[in-house]
mmCIF file of C-alpha atoms in Angstrom:
data_model
loop_
_atom_site.group_PDB
_atom_site.id
_atom_site.type_symbol
_atom_site.label_atom_id
_atom_site.label_comp_id
_atom_site.label_asym_id
_atom_site.label_seq_id
_atom_site.Cartn_x
_atom_site.Cartn_y
_atom_site.Cartn_z
ATOM 1 C CA MET A 1 235.079 51.474 21.600
ATOM 2 C CA ALA A 2 233.123 52.295 18.431
ATOM 3 C CA GLY A 3 232.202 49.287 16.358
ATOM 4 C CA ALA A 4 232.245 46.935 19.353
ATOM 5 C CA ALA A 5 230.067 43.855 19.090
ATOM 6 C CA THR A 6 226.500 44.320 20.219
ATOM 7 C CA PRO A 7 225.255 42.266 23.182
ATOM 8 C CA GLU A 8 223.823 38.883 22.290
ATOM 9 C CA LEU A 9 220.662 38.979 24.417
ATOM 10 C CA ARG A 10 217.758 41.326 23.723
ATOM 11 C CA PRO A 11 214.752 42.051 25.940
ATOM 12 C CA ASN A 12 211.703 39.992 24.989
ATOM 13 C CA ASN A 13 209.533 43.058 25.547
ATOM 14 C CA ARG A 14 211.289 46.215 24.342
ATOM 15 C CA ASN A 15 208.586 48.627 25.563
ATOM 16 C CA PHE A 16 210.035 50.756 28.371
ATOM 17 C CA SER A 17 207.853 53.825 27.873
ATOM 18 C CA SER A 18 206.669 55.654 30.996
ATOM 19 C CA GLY A 19 203.148 55.963 29.646
ATOM 20 C CA PRO A 20 201.369 54.260 28.124
ATOM 21 C CA CYS A 21 203.407 51.490 29.687
ATOM 22 C CA ALA A 22 204.184 47.873 28.830
ATOM 23 C CA LYS A 23 201.247 45.485 28.767
ATOM 24 C CA ARG A 24 201.201 42.668 31.289
ATOM 25 C CA PRO A 25 203.317 39.582 30.519
ATOM 26 C CA GLY A 26 201.491 37.274 28.135
ATOM 27 C CA PHE A 27 199.009 39.884 26.987
ATOM 28 C CA ALA A 28 197.240 39.234 23.676
ATOM 29 C CA LEU A 29 194.294 40.959 22.043
ATOM 30 C CA ASP A 30 192.036 37.966 22.646
ATOM 31 C CA ALA A 31 192.072 39.021 26.322
ATOM 32 C CA LEU A 32 189.652 41.764 25.233
ATOM 33 C CA ALA A 33 187.197 39.445 23.541
ATOM 34 C CA GLY A 34 184.574 40.055 26.228
ATOM 35 C CA ALA A 35 184.456 43.823 25.703
ATOM 36 C CA PHE A 36 180.970 45.275 25.390
ATOM 37 C CA LEU A 37 181.591 46.997 22.075
ATOM 38 C CA GLY A 38 178.707 48.887 20.553
ATOM 39 C CA ARG A 39 176.816 48.838 23.850
ATOM 40 C CA SER A 40 175.749 51.767 25.968
ATOM 41 C CA HIS A 41 177.948 52.163 29.020
ATOM 42 C CA ARG A 42 174.754 52.791 30.968
ATOM 43 C CA ALA A 43 173.287 49.364 30.154
ATOM 44 C CA ALA A 44 173.363 46.822 32.970
ATOM 45 C CA GLU A 45 176.223 44.594 31.760
ATOM 46 C CA PRO A 46 178.635 47.351 30.669
ATOM 47 C CA LYS A 47 177.906 49.288 33.860
ATOM 48 C CA ALA A 48 178.685 46.150 35.852
ATOM 49 C CA ARG A 49 182.059 45.949 34.107
ATOM 50 C CA LEU A 50 182.805 49.536 35.090
ATOM 51 C CA ALA A 51 181.841 48.686 38.658
ATOM 52 C CA GLU A 52 184.174 45.679 38.445
ATOM 53 C CA VAL A 53 187.122 47.969 37.715
ATOM 54 C CA ILE A 54 186.247 49.940 40.837
ATOM 55 C CA ALA A 55 185.751 46.880 43.062
ATOM 56 C CA ARG A 56 188.904 45.052 41.971
ATOM 57 C CA SER A 57 190.997 48.232 42.267
ATOM 58 C CA ARG A 58 189.723 48.872 45.795
ATOM 59 C CA ALA A 59 190.445 45.305 46.858
ATOM 60 C CA ILE A 60 193.974 45.114 45.429
ATOM 61 C CA LEU A 61 194.980 48.491 46.869
ATOM 62 C CA GLY A 62 193.457 47.764 50.279
ATOM 63 C CA MET A 63 191.393 50.921 50.177
ATOM 64 C CA PRO A 64 189.378 51.605 53.362
ATOM 65 C CA ALA A 65 185.694 50.731 53.145
ATOM 66 C CA ASP A 66 184.568 54.309 53.790
ATOM 67 C CA TRP A 67 186.488 55.705 50.805
ATOM 68 C CA ARG A 68 184.802 56.312 47.462
ATOM 69 C CA LEU A 69 186.437 55.382 44.151
ATOM 70 C CA GLY A 70 185.237 56.424 40.726
ATOM 71 C CA ILE A 71 186.228 56.410 37.050
ATOM 72 C CA VAL A 72 186.660 59.883 35.564
ATOM 73 C CA PRO A 73 187.664 61.343 32.190
ATOM 74 C CA GLY A 74 191.058 62.724 31.235
ATOM 75 C CA SER A 75 193.399 60.105 32.719
ATOM 76 C CA ASP A 76 195.251 61.038 35.912
ATOM 77 C CA THR A 77 195.447 64.643 34.766
ATOM 78 C CA GLY A 78 191.667 64.868 34.649
ATOM 79 C CA ALA A 79 191.344 63.271 38.080
ATOM 80 C CA VAL A 80 193.823 65.700 39.655
ATOM 81 C CA GLU A 81 192.213 68.706 37.973
ATOM 82 C CA MET A 82 188.762 67.662 39.229
ATOM 83 C CA ALA A 83 190.086 67.581 42.782
ATOM 84 C CA LEU A 84 191.945 70.891 42.524
ATOM 85 C CA TRP A 85 189.139 72.854 40.947
ATOM 86 C CA SER A 86 186.417 71.329 43.131
ATOM 87 C CA MET A 87 188.079 71.434 46.571
ATOM 88 C CA LEU A 88 190.786 74.078 46.759
ATOM 89 C CA GLY A 89 190.166 77.599 48.006
ATOM 90 C CA ALA A 90 188.642 76.713 51.359
ATOM 91 C CA ARG A 91 192.016 77.248 53.096
ATOM 92 C CA GLY A 92 195.633 77.864 52.213
ATOM 93 C CA VAL A 93 197.462 75.318 50.097
ATOM 94 C CA ASP A 94 201.002 73.973 49.902
ATOM 95 C CA ILE A 95 202.114 72.472 46.580
ATOM 96 C CA VAL A 96 205.079 70.103 46.587
ATOM 97 C CA ALA A 97 206.854 70.259 43.226
ATOM 98 C CA PHE A 98 209.877 68.139 42.328
ATOM 99 C CA ASP A 99 209.081 67.190 38.738
ATOM 100 C CA SER A 100 207.242 68.646 35.768
ATOM 101 C CA PHE A 101 203.808 67.446 36.853
ATOM 102 C CA GLY A 102 204.150 68.945 40.321
ATOM 103 C CA GLU A 103 205.208 72.176 38.652
ATOM 104 C CA GLY A 104 202.127 71.894 36.455
ATOM 105 C CA TRP A 105 199.807 71.626 39.452
ATOM 106 C CA ALA A 106 201.551 74.636 40.968
ATOM 107 C CA THR A 107 200.933 76.610 37.770
ATOM 108 C CA ASP A 108 197.246 75.688 37.794
ATOM 109 C CA ILE A 109 196.808 76.666 41.415
ATOM 110 C CA VAL A 110 198.792 79.920 41.384
ATOM 111 C CA LYS A 111 198.219 81.247 37.869
ATOM 112 C CA HIS A 112 194.828 79.848 36.891
ATOM 113 C CA LEU A 113 192.907 79.336 40.118
ATOM 114 C CA LYS A 114 194.796 82.405 41.352
ATOM 115 C CA LEU A 115 194.791 81.310 44.981
ATOM 116 C CA GLU A 116 196.566 83.953 47.023
ATOM 117 C CA ASP A 117 197.378 81.801 50.045
ATOM 118 C CA ALA A 118 199.455 79.286 48.113
ATOM 119 C CA ARG A 119 203.029 78.176 48.772
ATOM 120 C CA VAL A 120 205.125 76.210 46.311
ATOM 121 C CA LEU A 121 207.649 73.920 47.998
ATOM 122 C CA SER A 122 209.952 73.145 45.101
ATOM 123 C CA ALA A 123 213.183 71.287 44.486
ATOM 124 C CA PRO A 124 215.321 70.733 41.392
ATOM 125 C CA TYR A 125 215.240 67.451 39.515
ATOM 126 C CA GLY A 126 216.800 64.698 41.605
ATOM 127 C CA LYS A 127 215.854 66.129 44.993
ATOM 128 C CA LEU A 128 212.878 66.574 47.303
ATOM 129 C CA PRO A 129 211.960 69.877 48.951
ATOM 130 C CA ASP A 130 211.761 70.242 52.730
ATOM 131 C CA LEU A 131 208.664 68.121 53.269
ATOM 132 C CA ALA A 132 208.627 68.853 56.995
ATOM 133 C CA SER A 133 207.781 72.485 56.220
ATOM 134 C CA ALA A 134 204.305 71.526 54.933
ATOM 135 C CA ASP A 135 201.671 73.310 57.013
ATOM 136 C CA PRO A 136 199.012 70.937 58.469
ATOM 137 C CA GLU A 137 196.574 73.870 58.467
ATOM 138 C CA HIS A 138 196.887 74.033 54.674
ATOM 139 C CA ASP A 139 195.636 71.739 51.974
ATOM 140 C CA LEU A 140 198.490 69.768 50.464
ATOM 141 C CA VAL A 141 198.984 68.861 46.787
ATOM 142 C CA PHE A 142 201.807 66.512 45.834
ATOM 143 C CA ALA A 143 202.853 63.624 43.632
ATOM 144 C CA TRP A 144 203.869 60.474 45.468
ATOM 145 C CA ASN A 145 206.235 59.604 42.636
ATOM 146 C CA GLY A 146 207.769 62.072 40.199
ATOM 147 C CA THR A 147 207.276 60.329 36.870
ATOM 148 C CA THR A 148 209.652 62.703 35.097
ATOM 149 C CA SER A 149 212.291 62.928 37.840
ATOM 150 C CA GLY A 150 212.505 59.369 39.137
ATOM 151 C CA VAL A 151 212.119 60.708 42.686
ATOM 152 C CA ARG A 152 209.485 59.506 45.148
ATOM 153 C CA VAL A 153 208.570 60.513 48.671
ATOM 154 C CA PRO A 154 210.030 57.838 50.981
ATOM 155 C CA ASN A 155 206.999 57.707 53.293
ATOM 156 C CA ALA A 156 204.131 59.795 54.662
ATOM 157 C CA ASP A 157 205.646 60.543 58.079
ATOM 158 C CA TRP A 158 205.789 64.220 57.133
ATOM 159 C CA ILE A 159 201.997 64.431 56.720
ATOM 160 C CA ALA A 160 200.318 65.283 60.024
ATOM 161 C CA ALA A 161 197.806 62.731 61.295
ATOM 162 C CA ASP A 162 195.780 65.578 62.840
ATOM 163 C CA ARG A 163 195.980 67.829 59.770
ATOM 164 C CA ARG A 164 193.094 70.182 59.122
ATOM 165 C CA GLY A 165 193.808 70.493 55.425
ATOM 166 C CA LEU A 166 193.267 67.826 52.788
ATOM 167 C CA ALA A 167 196.179 65.781 51.422
ATOM 168 C CA ILE A 168 195.658 65.507 47.652
ATOM 169 C CA CYS A 169 198.023 62.926 46.164
ATOM 170 C CA ASP A 170 198.782 62.391 42.487
ATOM 171 C CA ALA A 171 199.714 58.696 42.623
ATOM 172 C CA THR A 172 199.611 57.851 38.944
ATOM 173 C CA SER A 173 203.054 56.206 38.754
ATOM 174 C CA ALA A 174 202.913 54.959 42.350
ATOM 175 C CA ALA A 175 199.556 53.188 42.698
ATOM 176 C CA PHE A 176 199.948 49.397 42.447
ATOM 177 C CA ALA A 177 203.755 49.638 42.792
ATOM 178 C CA MET A 178 204.183 51.468 46.107
ATOM 179 C CA ALA A 179 202.353 51.200 49.423
ATOM 180 C CA LEU A 180 199.985 54.133 49.905
ATOM 181 C CA PRO A 181 199.119 55.026 53.544
ATOM 182 C CA TRP A 182 195.427 55.751 53.214
ATOM 183 C CA ASP A 183 195.182 57.255 56.701
ATOM 184 C CA LYS A 184 197.539 60.059 55.670
ATOM 185 C CA LEU A 185 195.767 60.845 52.385
ATOM 186 C CA ASP A 186 192.394 62.333 51.450
ATOM 187 C CA VAL A 187 192.361 62.368 47.646
ATOM 188 C CA VAL A 188 194.313 59.852 45.559
ATOM 189 C CA THR A 189 194.411 59.764 41.756
ATOM 190 C CA TRP A 190 195.929 57.507 39.130
ATOM 191 C CA SER A 191 195.386 56.266 35.588
ATOM 192 C CA TRP A 192 195.090 52.849 33.977
ATOM 193 C CA GLN A 193 198.065 53.402 31.693
ATOM 194 C CA LYS A 194 200.839 53.145 34.285
ATOM 195 C CA VAL A 195 201.659 50.242 36.628
ATOM 196 C CA LEU A 196 199.068 47.802 35.260
ATOM 197 C CA GLY A 197 199.784 48.700 31.634
ATOM 198 C CA GLY A 198 196.238 49.710 30.733
ATOM 199 C CA GLU A 199 195.185 51.976 27.900
ATOM 200 C CA ALA A 200 195.081 55.749 28.358
ATOM 201 C CA ALA A 201 192.323 58.393 28.668
ATOM 202 C CA HIS A 202 190.643 57.175 31.872
ATOM 203 C CA GLY A 203 191.449 58.270 35.417
ATOM 204 C CA MET A 204 190.630 57.007 38.890
ATOM 205 C CA LEU A 205 189.614 59.358 41.695
ATOM 206 C CA ALA A 206 189.564 58.128 45.306
ATOM 207 C CA LEU A 207 188.031 60.264 48.061
ATOM 208 C CA SER A 208 188.232 59.918 51.822
ATOM 209 C CA PRO A 209 185.285 60.904 54.053
ATOM 210 C CA ARG A 210 187.120 64.171 54.773
ATOM 211 C CA ALA A 211 187.289 64.922 51.057
ATOM 212 C CA VAL A 212 183.580 64.191 50.652
ATOM 213 C CA GLU A 213 182.831 66.511 53.551
ATOM 214 C CA ARG A 214 184.787 69.257 51.773
ATOM 215 C CA LEU A 215 182.816 68.719 48.576
ATOM 216 C CA GLU A 216 179.499 68.926 50.397
ATOM 217 C CA SER A 217 180.350 71.912 52.604
ATOM 218 C CA TYR A 218 182.310 74.139 50.256
ATOM 219 C CA SER A 219 181.515 75.722 46.908
ATOM 220 C CA PRO A 220 184.428 77.259 44.995
ATOM 221 C CA ALA A 221 184.199 80.849 43.808
ATOM 222 C CA TRP A 222 184.728 79.861 40.172
ATOM 223 C CA PRO A 223 182.397 78.019 37.792
ATOM 224 C CA LEU A 224 183.013 74.308 37.223
ATOM 225 C CA PRO A 225 182.635 72.690 33.809
ATOM 226 C CA LYS A 226 180.440 69.602 33.653
ATOM 227 C CA LEU A 227 183.440 67.273 33.467
ATOM 228 C CA PHE A 228 184.655 68.508 36.876
ATOM 229 C CA ARG A 229 181.376 68.396 38.808
ATOM 230 C CA LEU A 230 181.417 65.871 41.643
ATOM 231 C CA THR A 231 178.304 67.056 43.455
ATOM 232 C CA SER A 232 174.617 67.484 42.725
ATOM 233 C CA LYS A 233 172.336 69.656 44.840
ATOM 234 C CA GLY A 234 174.999 69.956 47.527
ATOM 235 C CA LYS A 235 175.662 66.223 47.857
ATOM 236 C CA VAL A 236 178.391 64.083 46.362
ATOM 237 C CA ALA A 237 177.286 62.473 43.091
ATOM 238 C CA GLU A 238 177.257 58.874 44.307
ATOM 239 C CA GLY A 239 176.682 57.419 40.838
ATOM 240 C CA ILE A 240 180.250 58.306 39.809
ATOM 241 C CA PHE A 241 181.504 55.906 42.463
ATOM 242 C CA LYS A 242 179.202 53.058 41.460
ATOM 243 C CA GLY A 243 180.021 52.732 37.765
ATOM 244 C CA ASP A 244 178.228 55.738 36.308
ATOM 245 C CA THR A 245 180.639 57.985 34.440
ATOM 246 C CA ILE A 246 180.404 61.681 33.672
ATOM 247 C CA ASN A 247 181.061 61.087 29.986
ATOM 248 C CA THR A 248 181.262 58.062 27.695
ATOM 249 C CA PRO A 249 184.140 55.672 28.481
ATOM 250 C CA SER A 250 185.762 53.262 26.034
ATOM 251 C CA MET A 251 184.437 49.807 26.867
ATOM 252 C CA LEU A 252 187.475 48.363 25.090
ATOM 253 C CA CYS A 253 189.730 50.226 27.526
ATOM 254 C CA VAL A 254 187.511 49.112 30.397
ATOM 255 C CA GLU A 255 187.941 45.463 29.385
ATOM 256 C CA ASP A 256 191.678 45.992 29.201
ATOM 257 C CA ALA A 257 191.691 47.496 32.699
ATOM 258 C CA VAL A 258 189.779 44.495 34.044
ATOM 259 C CA ASP A 259 192.282 42.171 32.382
ATOM 260 C CA GLY A 260 195.180 43.953 34.102
ATOM 261 C CA LEU A 261 193.454 43.814 37.477
ATOM 262 C CA ARG A 262 192.699 40.097 37.114
ATOM 263 C CA TRP A 263 196.353 39.488 36.227
ATOM 264 C CA ALA A 264 197.411 41.387 39.354
ATOM 265 C CA GLU A 265 195.170 39.174 41.444
ATOM 266 C CA ARG A 266 196.541 35.997 39.847
ATOM 267 C CA ILE A 267 200.151 36.838 40.640
ATOM 268 C CA GLY A 268 199.489 37.701 44.293
ATOM 269 C CA GLY A 269 198.003 41.178 44.472
ATOM 270 C CA LEU A 270 199.615 44.359 45.737
ATOM 271 C CA GLN A 271 202.605 42.787 47.475
ATOM 272 C CA ALA A 272 203.543 40.870 44.321
ATOM 273 C CA LEU A 273 203.208 44.014 42.206
ATOM 274 C CA ILE A 274 205.431 45.965 44.591
ATOM 275 C CA ALA A 275 207.977 43.142 44.675
ATOM 276 C CA ARG A 276 208.206 43.025 40.877
ATOM 277 C CA SER A 277 208.813 46.778 40.650
ATOM 278 C CA GLU A 278 211.366 46.784 43.463
ATOM 279 C CA ALA A 279 213.218 43.858 41.838
ATOM 280 C CA ASN A 280 213.507 45.919 38.661
ATOM 281 C CA LEU A 281 214.933 48.861 40.606
ATOM 282 C CA ALA A 282 217.391 46.538 42.360
ATOM 283 C CA ALA A 283 218.639 45.232 39.005
ATOM 284 C CA VAL A 284 219.273 48.752 37.750
ATOM 285 C CA ALA A 285 220.884 49.782 41.052
ATOM 286 C CA ALA A 286 223.344 46.883 40.870
ATOM 287 C CA TRP A 287 224.284 47.932 37.340
ATOM 288 C CA VAL A 288 224.634 51.614 38.266
ATOM 289 C CA ALA A 289 226.987 50.640 41.093
ATOM 290 C CA ARG A 290 229.322 49.120 38.477
ATOM 291 C CA SER A 291 228.869 51.798 35.817
ATOM 292 C CA ASP A 292 231.545 54.348 34.951
ATOM 293 C CA TRP A 293 229.179 56.554 32.960
ATOM 294 C CA ALA A 294 225.664 56.430 34.457
ATOM 295 C CA GLY A 295 224.051 57.396 37.748
ATOM 296 C CA PHE A 296 220.608 57.895 39.225
ATOM 297 C CA LEU A 297 219.023 61.306 38.827
ATOM 298 C CA ALA A 298 217.528 60.775 42.308
ATOM 299 C CA GLU A 299 220.400 61.597 44.637
ATOM 300 C CA ASP A 300 219.103 59.825 47.765
ATOM 301 C CA ALA A 301 218.653 56.045 47.486
ATOM 302 C CA ALA A 302 215.604 56.245 49.761
ATOM 303 C CA THR A 303 213.825 58.443 47.222
ATOM 304 C CA ARG A 304 214.566 56.471 44.034
ATOM 305 C CA SER A 305 211.499 55.455 42.093
ATOM 306 C CA CYS A 306 210.909 51.777 41.374
ATOM 307 C CA THR A 307 208.698 52.632 38.387
ATOM 308 C CA SER A 308 210.061 55.619 36.447
ATOM 309 C CA ILE A 309 213.814 55.106 36.819
ATOM 310 C CA CYS A 310 215.653 58.205 35.628
ATOM 311 C CA LEU A 311 219.361 58.035 34.816
ATOM 312 C CA LYS A 312 221.883 60.803 34.238
ATOM 313 C CA ILE A 313 225.091 60.552 32.240
ATOM 314 C CA THR A 314 228.097 61.181 34.474
ATOM 315 C CA ALA A 315 231.000 60.522 32.082
ATOM 316 C CA PRO A 316 233.629 63.292 31.745
ATOM 317 C CA TRP A 317 233.151 63.520 27.962
ATOM 318 C CA PHE A 318 229.451 64.253 28.541
ATOM 319 C CA ASP A 319 230.060 66.807 31.300
ATOM 320 C CA ALA A 320 232.401 68.661 28.949
ATOM 321 C CA LEU A 321 229.652 69.215 26.394
ATOM 322 C CA PRO A 322 227.574 72.414 26.277
ATOM 323 C CA ALA A 323 223.917 72.080 27.278
ATOM 324 C CA ASP A 324 222.666 71.596 23.713
ATOM 325 C CA GLY A 325 225.394 69.025 23.112
ATOM 326 C CA GLN A 326 224.335 67.057 26.171
ATOM 327 C CA THR A 327 220.746 67.030 24.963
ATOM 328 C CA LYS A 328 221.841 65.838 21.529
ATOM 329 C CA ALA A 329 224.064 63.102 22.959
ATOM 330 C CA ALA A 330 221.363 61.753 25.285
ATOM 331 C CA LYS A 331 218.819 61.683 22.470
ATOM 332 C CA GLN A 332 221.313 59.938 20.221
ATOM 333 C CA LEU A 333 221.833 57.263 22.865
ATOM 334 C CA ALA A 334 218.107 56.596 23.108
ATOM 335 C CA SER A 335 217.781 56.656 19.312
ATOM 336 C CA LEU A 336 220.521 54.039 18.908
ATOM 337 C CA LEU A 337 218.658 51.671 21.207
ATOM 338 C CA GLU A 338 215.432 52.198 19.277
ATOM 339 C CA LYS A 339 217.135 51.615 15.919
ATOM 340 C CA GLN A 340 218.534 48.354 17.262
ATOM 341 C CA GLY A 341 215.019 47.304 18.313
ATOM 342 C CA VAL A 342 216.213 46.986 21.906
ATOM 343 C CA ALA A 343 214.320 49.682 23.821
ATOM 344 C CA TYR A 344 211.605 52.088 22.790
ATOM 345 C CA ASP A 345 210.804 55.496 24.276
ATOM 346 C CA ILE A 346 213.446 55.722 27.001
ATOM 347 C CA ALA A 347 214.716 59.260 26.418
ATOM 348 C CA ALA A 348 214.366 61.562 29.415
ATOM 349 C CA TYR A 349 211.208 63.645 29.650
ATOM 350 C CA ARG A 350 211.459 66.822 27.590
ATOM 351 C CA ASP A 351 211.686 69.126 30.647
ATOM 352 C CA ALA A 352 214.081 66.910 32.606
ATOM 353 C CA PRO A 353 217.891 66.964 32.503
ATOM 354 C CA PRO A 354 219.307 65.025 29.522
ATOM 355 C CA GLY A 355 219.494 61.315 30.225
ATOM 356 C CA LEU A 356 217.383 58.174 30.100
ATOM 357 C CA ARG A 357 214.100 57.130 31.675
ATOM 358 C CA ILE A 358 213.297 53.437 31.990
ATOM 359 C CA TRP A 359 209.840 52.308 33.035
ATOM 360 C CA ALA A 360 210.219 49.481 35.547
ATOM 361 C CA GLY A 361 206.675 49.029 36.825
ATOM 362 C CA ALA A 362 205.083 45.694 37.628
ATOM 363 C CA THR A 363 204.319 44.673 34.038
ATOM 364 C CA VAL A 364 208.028 44.782 33.163
ATOM 365 C CA GLU A 365 209.957 41.545 33.646
ATOM 366 C CA THR A 366 213.235 41.809 35.553
ATOM 367 C CA ALA A 367 214.836 39.574 32.910
ATOM 368 C CA ASP A 368 214.054 42.246 30.303
ATOM 369 C CA ILE A 369 215.632 44.941 32.486
ATOM 370 C CA GLU A 370 218.728 42.771 32.895
ATOM 371 C CA ALA A 371 218.896 42.169 29.144
ATOM 372 C CA LEU A 372 218.619 45.908 28.477
ATOM 373 C CA LEU A 373 221.495 47.024 30.704
ATOM 374 C CA PRO A 374 224.422 45.743 28.568
ATOM 375 C CA TRP A 375 222.837 47.510 25.619
ATOM 376 C CA LEU A 376 222.971 50.776 27.553
ATOM 377 C CA ASP A 377 226.718 50.293 27.972
ATOM 378 C CA TRP A 378 227.107 49.527 24.270
ATOM 379 C CA ALA A 379 225.084 52.565 23.176
ATOM 380 C CA ALA A 380 226.901 54.875 25.600
ATOM 381 C CA ALA A 381 230.263 53.771 24.206
ATOM 382 C CA GLU A 382 229.082 54.345 20.644
ATOM 383 C CA VAL A 383 227.839 57.839 21.427
ATOM 384 C CA ALA A 384 230.940 58.716 23.438
ATOM 385 C CA ASP A 385 233.230 57.777 20.566
ATOM 386 C CA SER A 386 231.187 59.734 18.039
ATOM 387 C CA PHE A 387 231.283 62.892 20.167
ATOM 388 C CA VAL A 388 234.958 62.572 21.066
ATOM 389 C CA ALA A 389 235.842 61.984 17.405
ATOM 390 C CA SER A 390 233.903 65.084 16.355
ATOM 391 C CA LYS A 391 236.024 67.402 18.493
#
């Protein structure tokens, strides 16, 4: 009913953006007081801080000792592109695409790298393709979690243990919130700006021994720009994985990343981070079960993301609208919440179906999710009345 009273409780932290994401609970700028500002990143102390990001990340994620982990430019996008342009072309490749970023990797591989032996295993928003059809003789490129679709792969059972190809996994909205089976993966990428709420522009690139072997035994047919080069004189550039970076990093962002990692350690490490994200998903799921107007975009409960939770509007008044009307209504809903100072940046991704996207990663408190949900009901009622009245 239009004009209904607004809910009494508001989230303490109203930042529900899917990237950059909410800072850790209790964050304040004085946490960055130790940043090596104005120093060369190649000096001993700043380089040690870069190495600290690598070491703490490895430890929290439980990365195998024989994997390499480095800091690279360009956020997760840069890390994925480095892997694609440096390693693909040695054999056929299957690309799993169920959100806009998976589609983007498919475009790069098919239209820009122009690989002829490439298959795109695609599915519409809300679904997964037939994962079992992935060819173990092919390289595999996929996102563990679809940031724009709210769909995640439920496990890695579909990846062959005896695969000959490399499994290249974009894990940017999964790392630190979902368990990653390192034995089924060969390249894993993520960025600081997602689950630990770090600042943007820096990516992490993790390589298995099989990935390193590919780098050292295969040279792509195309030239590689300096920012993508992971080898020198036929050998992997080990400095990248010890705190050297290809270009100049922000030491302020580095300090922020260290702060997020130390917070993760204080609260109990990976299992605590996963538990916080799953608790947020559970709160939304309980609300959706009671809702008469909202549903998950992810159709299968086993594939619902616990970080980028995507909601669709299922009310009859919304279904009756033309496509442009649905887009307008969904944006109006998100705008109402922002004007009320309740939730920022929760409109669906621009390429996704009209709806809402709520970041629920580990830095988000479940109490803030629970405080947000009644506001969604209020805003939906306001928008519904305005559209019904306009007919």
